[in-house]
PDB file of C-alpha atoms in Angstrom:
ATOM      1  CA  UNK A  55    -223.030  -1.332 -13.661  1.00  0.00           C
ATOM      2  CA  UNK A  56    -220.385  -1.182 -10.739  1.00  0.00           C
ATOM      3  CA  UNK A  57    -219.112  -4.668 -10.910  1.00  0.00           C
ATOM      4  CA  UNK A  58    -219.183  -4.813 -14.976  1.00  0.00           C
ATOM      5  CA  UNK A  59    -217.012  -1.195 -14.812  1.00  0.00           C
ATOM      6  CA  UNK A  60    -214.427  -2.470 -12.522  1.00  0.00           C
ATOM      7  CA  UNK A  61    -213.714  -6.039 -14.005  1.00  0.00           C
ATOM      8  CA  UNK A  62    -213.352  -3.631 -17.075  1.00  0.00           C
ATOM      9  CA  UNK A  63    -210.912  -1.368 -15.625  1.00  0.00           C
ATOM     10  CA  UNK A  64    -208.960  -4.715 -13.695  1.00  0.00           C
ATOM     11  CA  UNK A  65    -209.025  -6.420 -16.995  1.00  0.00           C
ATOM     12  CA  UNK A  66    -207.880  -3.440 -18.761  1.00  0.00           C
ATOM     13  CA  UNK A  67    -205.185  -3.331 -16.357  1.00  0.00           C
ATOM     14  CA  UNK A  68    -204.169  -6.654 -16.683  1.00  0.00           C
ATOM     15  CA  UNK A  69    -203.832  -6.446 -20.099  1.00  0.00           C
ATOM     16  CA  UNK A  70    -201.452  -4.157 -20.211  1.00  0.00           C
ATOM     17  CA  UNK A  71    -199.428  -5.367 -17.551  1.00  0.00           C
ATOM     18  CA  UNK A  72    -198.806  -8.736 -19.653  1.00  0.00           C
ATOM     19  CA  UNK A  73    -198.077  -6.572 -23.069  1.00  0.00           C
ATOM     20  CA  UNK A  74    -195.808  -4.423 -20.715  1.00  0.00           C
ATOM     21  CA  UNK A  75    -193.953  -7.596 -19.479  1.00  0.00           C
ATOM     22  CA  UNK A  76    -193.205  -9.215 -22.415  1.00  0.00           C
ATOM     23  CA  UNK A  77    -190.341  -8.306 -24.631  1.00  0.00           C
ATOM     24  CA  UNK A  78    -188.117  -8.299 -28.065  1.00  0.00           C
ATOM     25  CA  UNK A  79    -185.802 -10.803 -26.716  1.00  0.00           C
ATOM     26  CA  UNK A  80    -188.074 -13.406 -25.324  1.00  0.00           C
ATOM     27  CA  UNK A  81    -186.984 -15.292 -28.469  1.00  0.00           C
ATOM     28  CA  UNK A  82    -184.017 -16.502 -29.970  1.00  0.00           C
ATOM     29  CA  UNK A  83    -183.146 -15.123 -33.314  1.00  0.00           C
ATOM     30  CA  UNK A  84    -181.764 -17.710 -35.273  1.00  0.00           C
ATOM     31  CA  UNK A  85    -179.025 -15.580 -36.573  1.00  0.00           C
ATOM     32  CA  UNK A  86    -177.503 -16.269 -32.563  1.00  0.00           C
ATOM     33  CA  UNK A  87    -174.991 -18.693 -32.555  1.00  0.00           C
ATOM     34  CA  UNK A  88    -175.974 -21.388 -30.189  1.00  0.00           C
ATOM     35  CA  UNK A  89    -173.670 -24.362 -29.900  1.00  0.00           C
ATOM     36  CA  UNK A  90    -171.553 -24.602 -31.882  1.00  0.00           C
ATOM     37  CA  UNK A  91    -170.712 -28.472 -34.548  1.00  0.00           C
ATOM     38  CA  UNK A  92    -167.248 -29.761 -35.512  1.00  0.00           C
ATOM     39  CA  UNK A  93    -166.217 -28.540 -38.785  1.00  0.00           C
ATOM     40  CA  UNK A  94    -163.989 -31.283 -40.882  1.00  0.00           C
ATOM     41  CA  UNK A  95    -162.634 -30.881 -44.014  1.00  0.00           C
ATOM     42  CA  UNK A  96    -161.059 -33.629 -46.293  1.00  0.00           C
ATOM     43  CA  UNK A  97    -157.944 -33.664 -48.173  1.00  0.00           C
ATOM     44  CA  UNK A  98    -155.866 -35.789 -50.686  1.00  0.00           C
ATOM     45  CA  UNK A  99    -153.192 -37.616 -48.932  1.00  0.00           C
ATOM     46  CA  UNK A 100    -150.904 -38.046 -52.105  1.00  0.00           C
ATOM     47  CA  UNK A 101    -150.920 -34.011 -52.489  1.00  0.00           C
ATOM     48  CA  UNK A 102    -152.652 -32.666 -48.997  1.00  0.00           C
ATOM     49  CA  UNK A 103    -153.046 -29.380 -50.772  1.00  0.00           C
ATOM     50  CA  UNK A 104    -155.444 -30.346 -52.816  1.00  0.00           C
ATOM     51  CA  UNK A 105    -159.622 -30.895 -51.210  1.00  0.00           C
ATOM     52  CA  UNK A 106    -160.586 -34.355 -52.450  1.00  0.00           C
ATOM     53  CA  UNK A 107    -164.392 -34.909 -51.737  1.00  0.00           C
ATOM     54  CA  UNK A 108    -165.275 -38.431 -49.828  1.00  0.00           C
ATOM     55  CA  UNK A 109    -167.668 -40.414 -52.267  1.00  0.00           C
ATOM     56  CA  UNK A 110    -170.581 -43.003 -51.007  1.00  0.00           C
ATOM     57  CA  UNK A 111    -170.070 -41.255 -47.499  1.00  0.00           C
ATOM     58  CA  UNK A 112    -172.647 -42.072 -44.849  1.00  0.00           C
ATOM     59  CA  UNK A 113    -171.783 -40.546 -41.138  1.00  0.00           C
ATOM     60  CA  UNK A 114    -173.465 -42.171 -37.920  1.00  0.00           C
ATOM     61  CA  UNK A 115    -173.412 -41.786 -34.082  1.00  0.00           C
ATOM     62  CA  UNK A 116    -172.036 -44.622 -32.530  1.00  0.00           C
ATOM     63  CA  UNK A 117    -174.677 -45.555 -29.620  1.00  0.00           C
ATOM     64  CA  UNK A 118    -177.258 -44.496 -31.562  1.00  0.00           C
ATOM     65  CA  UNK A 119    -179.542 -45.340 -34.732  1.00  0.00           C
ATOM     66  CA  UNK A 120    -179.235 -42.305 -36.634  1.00  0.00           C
ATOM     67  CA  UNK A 121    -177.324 -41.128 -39.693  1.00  0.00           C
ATOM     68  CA  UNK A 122    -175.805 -37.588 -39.974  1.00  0.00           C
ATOM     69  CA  UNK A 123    -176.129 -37.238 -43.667  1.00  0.00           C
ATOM     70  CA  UNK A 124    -179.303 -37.775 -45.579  1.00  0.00           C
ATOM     71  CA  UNK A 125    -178.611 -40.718 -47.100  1.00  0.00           C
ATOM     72  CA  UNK A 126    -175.186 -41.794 -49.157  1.00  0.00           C
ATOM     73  CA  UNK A 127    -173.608 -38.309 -50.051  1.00  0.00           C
ATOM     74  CA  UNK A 128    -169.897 -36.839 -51.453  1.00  0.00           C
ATOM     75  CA  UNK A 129    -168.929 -34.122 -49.338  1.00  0.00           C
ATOM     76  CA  UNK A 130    -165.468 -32.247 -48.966  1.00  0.00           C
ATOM     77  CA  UNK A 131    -166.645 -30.785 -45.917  1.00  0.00           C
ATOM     78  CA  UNK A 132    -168.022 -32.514 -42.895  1.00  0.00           C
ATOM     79  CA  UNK A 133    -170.338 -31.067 -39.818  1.00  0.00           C
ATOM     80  CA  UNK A 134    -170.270 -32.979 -36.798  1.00  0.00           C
ATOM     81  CA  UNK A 135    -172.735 -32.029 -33.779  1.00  0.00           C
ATOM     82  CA  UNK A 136    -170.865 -32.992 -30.429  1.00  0.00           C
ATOM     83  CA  UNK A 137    -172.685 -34.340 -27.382  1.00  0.00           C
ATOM     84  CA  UNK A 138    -173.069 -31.524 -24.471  1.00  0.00           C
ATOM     85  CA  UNK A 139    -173.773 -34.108 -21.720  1.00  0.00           C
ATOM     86  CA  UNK A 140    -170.249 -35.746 -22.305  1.00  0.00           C
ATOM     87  CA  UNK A 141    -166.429 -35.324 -22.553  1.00  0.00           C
ATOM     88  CA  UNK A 142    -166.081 -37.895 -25.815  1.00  0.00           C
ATOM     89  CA  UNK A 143    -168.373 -37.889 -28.893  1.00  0.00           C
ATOM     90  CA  UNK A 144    -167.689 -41.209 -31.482  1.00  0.00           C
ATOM     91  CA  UNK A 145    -168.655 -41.737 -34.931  1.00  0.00           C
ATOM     92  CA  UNK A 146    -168.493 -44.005 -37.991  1.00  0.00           C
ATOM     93  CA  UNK A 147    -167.645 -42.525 -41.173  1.00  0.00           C
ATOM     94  CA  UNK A 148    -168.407 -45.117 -43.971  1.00  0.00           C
ATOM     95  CA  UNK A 149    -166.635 -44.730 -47.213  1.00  0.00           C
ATOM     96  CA  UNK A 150    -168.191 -46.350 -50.427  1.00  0.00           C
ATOM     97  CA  UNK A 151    -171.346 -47.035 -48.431  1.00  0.00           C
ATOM     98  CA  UNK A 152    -174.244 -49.169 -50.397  1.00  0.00           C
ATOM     99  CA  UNK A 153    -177.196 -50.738 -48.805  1.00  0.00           C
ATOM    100  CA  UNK A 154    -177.235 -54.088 -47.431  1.00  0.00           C
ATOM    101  CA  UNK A 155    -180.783 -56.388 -47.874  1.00  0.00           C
ATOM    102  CA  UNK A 156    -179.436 -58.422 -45.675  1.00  0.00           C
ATOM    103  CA  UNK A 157    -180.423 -60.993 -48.279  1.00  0.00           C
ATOM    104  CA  UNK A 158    -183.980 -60.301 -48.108  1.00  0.00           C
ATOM    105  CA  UNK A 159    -184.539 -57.429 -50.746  1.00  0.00           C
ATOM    106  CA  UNK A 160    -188.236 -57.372 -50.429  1.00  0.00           C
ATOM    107  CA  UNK A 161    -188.288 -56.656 -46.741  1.00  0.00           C
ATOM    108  CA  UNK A 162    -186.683 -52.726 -46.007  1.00  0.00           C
ATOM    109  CA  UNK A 163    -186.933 -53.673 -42.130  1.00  0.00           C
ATOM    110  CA  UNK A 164    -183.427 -55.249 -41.535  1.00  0.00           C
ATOM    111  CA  UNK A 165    -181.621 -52.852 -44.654  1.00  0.00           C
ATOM    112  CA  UNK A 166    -178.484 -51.203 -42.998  1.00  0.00           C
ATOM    113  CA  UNK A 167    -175.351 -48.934 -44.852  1.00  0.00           C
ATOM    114  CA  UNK A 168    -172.550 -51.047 -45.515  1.00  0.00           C
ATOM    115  CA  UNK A 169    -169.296 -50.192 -46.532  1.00  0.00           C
ATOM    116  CA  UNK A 170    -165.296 -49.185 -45.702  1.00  0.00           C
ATOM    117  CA  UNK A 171    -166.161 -48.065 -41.613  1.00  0.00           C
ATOM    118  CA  UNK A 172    -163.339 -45.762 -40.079  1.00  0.00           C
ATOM    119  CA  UNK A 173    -164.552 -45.097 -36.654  1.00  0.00           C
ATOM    120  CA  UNK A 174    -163.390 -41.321 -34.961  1.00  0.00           C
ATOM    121  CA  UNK A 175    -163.416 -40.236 -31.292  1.00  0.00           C
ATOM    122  CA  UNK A 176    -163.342 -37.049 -30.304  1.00  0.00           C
ATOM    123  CA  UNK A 177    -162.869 -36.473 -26.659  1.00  0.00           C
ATOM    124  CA  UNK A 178    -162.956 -32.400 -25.270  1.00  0.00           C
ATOM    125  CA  UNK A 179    -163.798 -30.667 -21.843  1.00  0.00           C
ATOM    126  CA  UNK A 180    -166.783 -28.601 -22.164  1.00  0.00           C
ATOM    127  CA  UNK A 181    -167.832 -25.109 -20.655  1.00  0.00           C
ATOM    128  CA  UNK A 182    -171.112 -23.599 -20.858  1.00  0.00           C
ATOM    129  CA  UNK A 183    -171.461 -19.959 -21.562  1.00  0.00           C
ATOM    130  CA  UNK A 184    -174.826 -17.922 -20.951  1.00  0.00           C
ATOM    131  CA  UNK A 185    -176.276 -16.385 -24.518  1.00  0.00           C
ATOM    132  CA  UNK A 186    -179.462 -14.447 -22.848  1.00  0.00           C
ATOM    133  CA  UNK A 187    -182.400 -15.081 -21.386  1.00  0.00           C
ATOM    134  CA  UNK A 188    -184.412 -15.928 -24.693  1.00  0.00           C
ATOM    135  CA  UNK A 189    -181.322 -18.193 -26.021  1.00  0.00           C
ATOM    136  CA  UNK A 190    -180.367 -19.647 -22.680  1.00  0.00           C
ATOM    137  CA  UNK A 191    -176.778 -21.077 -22.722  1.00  0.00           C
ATOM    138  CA  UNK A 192    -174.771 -22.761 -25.167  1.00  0.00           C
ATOM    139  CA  UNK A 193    -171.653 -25.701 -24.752  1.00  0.00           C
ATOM    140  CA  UNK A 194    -167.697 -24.958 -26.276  1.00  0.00           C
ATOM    141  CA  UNK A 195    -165.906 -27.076 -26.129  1.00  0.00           C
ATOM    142  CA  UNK A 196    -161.834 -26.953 -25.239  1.00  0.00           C
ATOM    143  CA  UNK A 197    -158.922 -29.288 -25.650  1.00  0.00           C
ATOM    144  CA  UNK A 198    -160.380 -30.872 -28.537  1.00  0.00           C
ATOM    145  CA  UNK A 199    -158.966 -33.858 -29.616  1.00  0.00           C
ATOM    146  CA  UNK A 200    -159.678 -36.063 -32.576  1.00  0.00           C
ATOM    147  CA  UNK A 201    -158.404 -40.224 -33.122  1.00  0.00           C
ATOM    148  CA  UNK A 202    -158.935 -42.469 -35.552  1.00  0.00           C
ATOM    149  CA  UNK A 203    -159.437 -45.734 -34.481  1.00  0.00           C
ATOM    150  CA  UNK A 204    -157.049 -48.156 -36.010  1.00  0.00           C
ATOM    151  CA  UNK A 205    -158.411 -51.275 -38.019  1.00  0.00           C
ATOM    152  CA  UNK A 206    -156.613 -53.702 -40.666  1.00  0.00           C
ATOM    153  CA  UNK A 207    -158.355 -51.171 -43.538  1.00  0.00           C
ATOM    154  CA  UNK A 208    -158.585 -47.530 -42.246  1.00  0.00           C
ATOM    155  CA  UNK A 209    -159.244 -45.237 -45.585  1.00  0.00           C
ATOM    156  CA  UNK A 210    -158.931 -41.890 -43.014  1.00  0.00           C
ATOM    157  CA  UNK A 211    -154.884 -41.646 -43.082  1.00  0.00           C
ATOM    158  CA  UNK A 212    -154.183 -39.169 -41.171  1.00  0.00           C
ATOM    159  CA  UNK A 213    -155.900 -36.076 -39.657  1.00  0.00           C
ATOM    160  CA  UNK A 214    -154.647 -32.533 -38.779  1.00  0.00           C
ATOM    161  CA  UNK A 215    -156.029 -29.887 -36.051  1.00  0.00           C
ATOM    162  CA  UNK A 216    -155.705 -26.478 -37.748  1.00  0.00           C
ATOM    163  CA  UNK A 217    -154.540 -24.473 -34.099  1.00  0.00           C
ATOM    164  CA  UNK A 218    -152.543 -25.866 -31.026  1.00  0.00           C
ATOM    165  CA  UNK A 219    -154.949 -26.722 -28.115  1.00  0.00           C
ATOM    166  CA  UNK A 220    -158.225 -26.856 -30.425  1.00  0.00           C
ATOM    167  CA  UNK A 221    -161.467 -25.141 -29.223  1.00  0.00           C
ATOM    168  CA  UNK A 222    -164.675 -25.516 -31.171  1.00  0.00           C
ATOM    169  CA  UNK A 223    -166.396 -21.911 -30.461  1.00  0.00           C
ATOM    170  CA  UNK A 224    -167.923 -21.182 -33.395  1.00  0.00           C
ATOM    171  CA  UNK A 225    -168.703 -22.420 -37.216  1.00  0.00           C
ATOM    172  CA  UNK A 226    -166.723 -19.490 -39.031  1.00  0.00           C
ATOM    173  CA  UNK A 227    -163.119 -22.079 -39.514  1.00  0.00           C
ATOM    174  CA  UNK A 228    -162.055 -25.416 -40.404  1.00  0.00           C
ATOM    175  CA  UNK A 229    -160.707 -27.601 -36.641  1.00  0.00           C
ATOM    176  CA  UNK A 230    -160.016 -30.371 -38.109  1.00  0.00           C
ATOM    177  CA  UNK A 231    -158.860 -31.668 -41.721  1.00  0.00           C
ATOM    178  CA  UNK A 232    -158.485 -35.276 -42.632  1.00  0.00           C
ATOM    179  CA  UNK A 233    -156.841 -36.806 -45.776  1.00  0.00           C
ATOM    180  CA  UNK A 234    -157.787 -39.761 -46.959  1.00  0.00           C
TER     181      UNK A 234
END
């Protein structure tokens, strides 16, 4: 009766000290902002005033399998995720993008997007500022800087960073446009 009492009372005990020692924050609302993407928005370069969307657009990683967009898409604005275990993130933005068989249109296996390819860098220093103990920490980046690299048939014309020394600290604004 002794024994069963006690391991009561210790469990008991227990119990609460694990209820006691957990609390609200031990989990990240998703409403914190975390690290933060690129945010690119295209432009006509005949009248840069005016938003032109970018048609048959697929967006890739370079170094890396993976497509940013779901599929081919037509988007006037552009989210890019940057890399927080390097200074330089590249990608390949491909214009009028259709699907190449490869000349074997009964085998999906060696399909890839095909298309106009303009190829961006964007190179940045990057400091990592503590969020909380749930959220942990989360990469801005400074000095942004965003090039185009020149081929014989770049669509991208120019691009434009919307402050002087470019930081990328949160999603509320535009840091880059392009016009194209």
């Amino acid at each position: 009766m002794k024994k069963s009492s006690l391991l009561f009372i210790l469990f008991t005990i227990i119990g609460i000290g694990i209820s006691i020692s957990c609390e609200s924050d031990d989990i990240c609302p998703e409403s914190t902002p975390t690290t933060p993407s690129l945010i690119i928005e295209a432009y006509d370069a005949e009248n840069p005033t005016n938003s032109k969307a970018i048609t048959k657009l697929v967006i890739g990683g370079i170094g890396n399998d993976k497509t940013l967009t779901n599929g081919i898409i037509s988007a006037t604005k552009i989210v890019l995720p940057l890399k927080t275990d390097a200074n330089t993130t590249q990608f390949a933005f491909i214009k009028d993008a259709f699907i190449n068989d490869n000349g074997t249109p009964d085998d999906t296996s060696d399909d890839y997007y095909d298309g106009n390819t303009d190829k961006i860098t964007i190179n940045y220093s990057r400091e990592e500022i503590y969020v909380s103990r749930a959220c942990g920490y989360k990469t801005i980046y400074r000095n942004v800087t965003f090039t185009i690299v020149p081929d014989t048939d770049n669509w991208i014309k120019s691009r434009q960073s919307l402050n002087d020394n470019q930081s990328v600290e949160d999603e509320s604004e535009t840091h880059y446009n392009i016009f194209h």
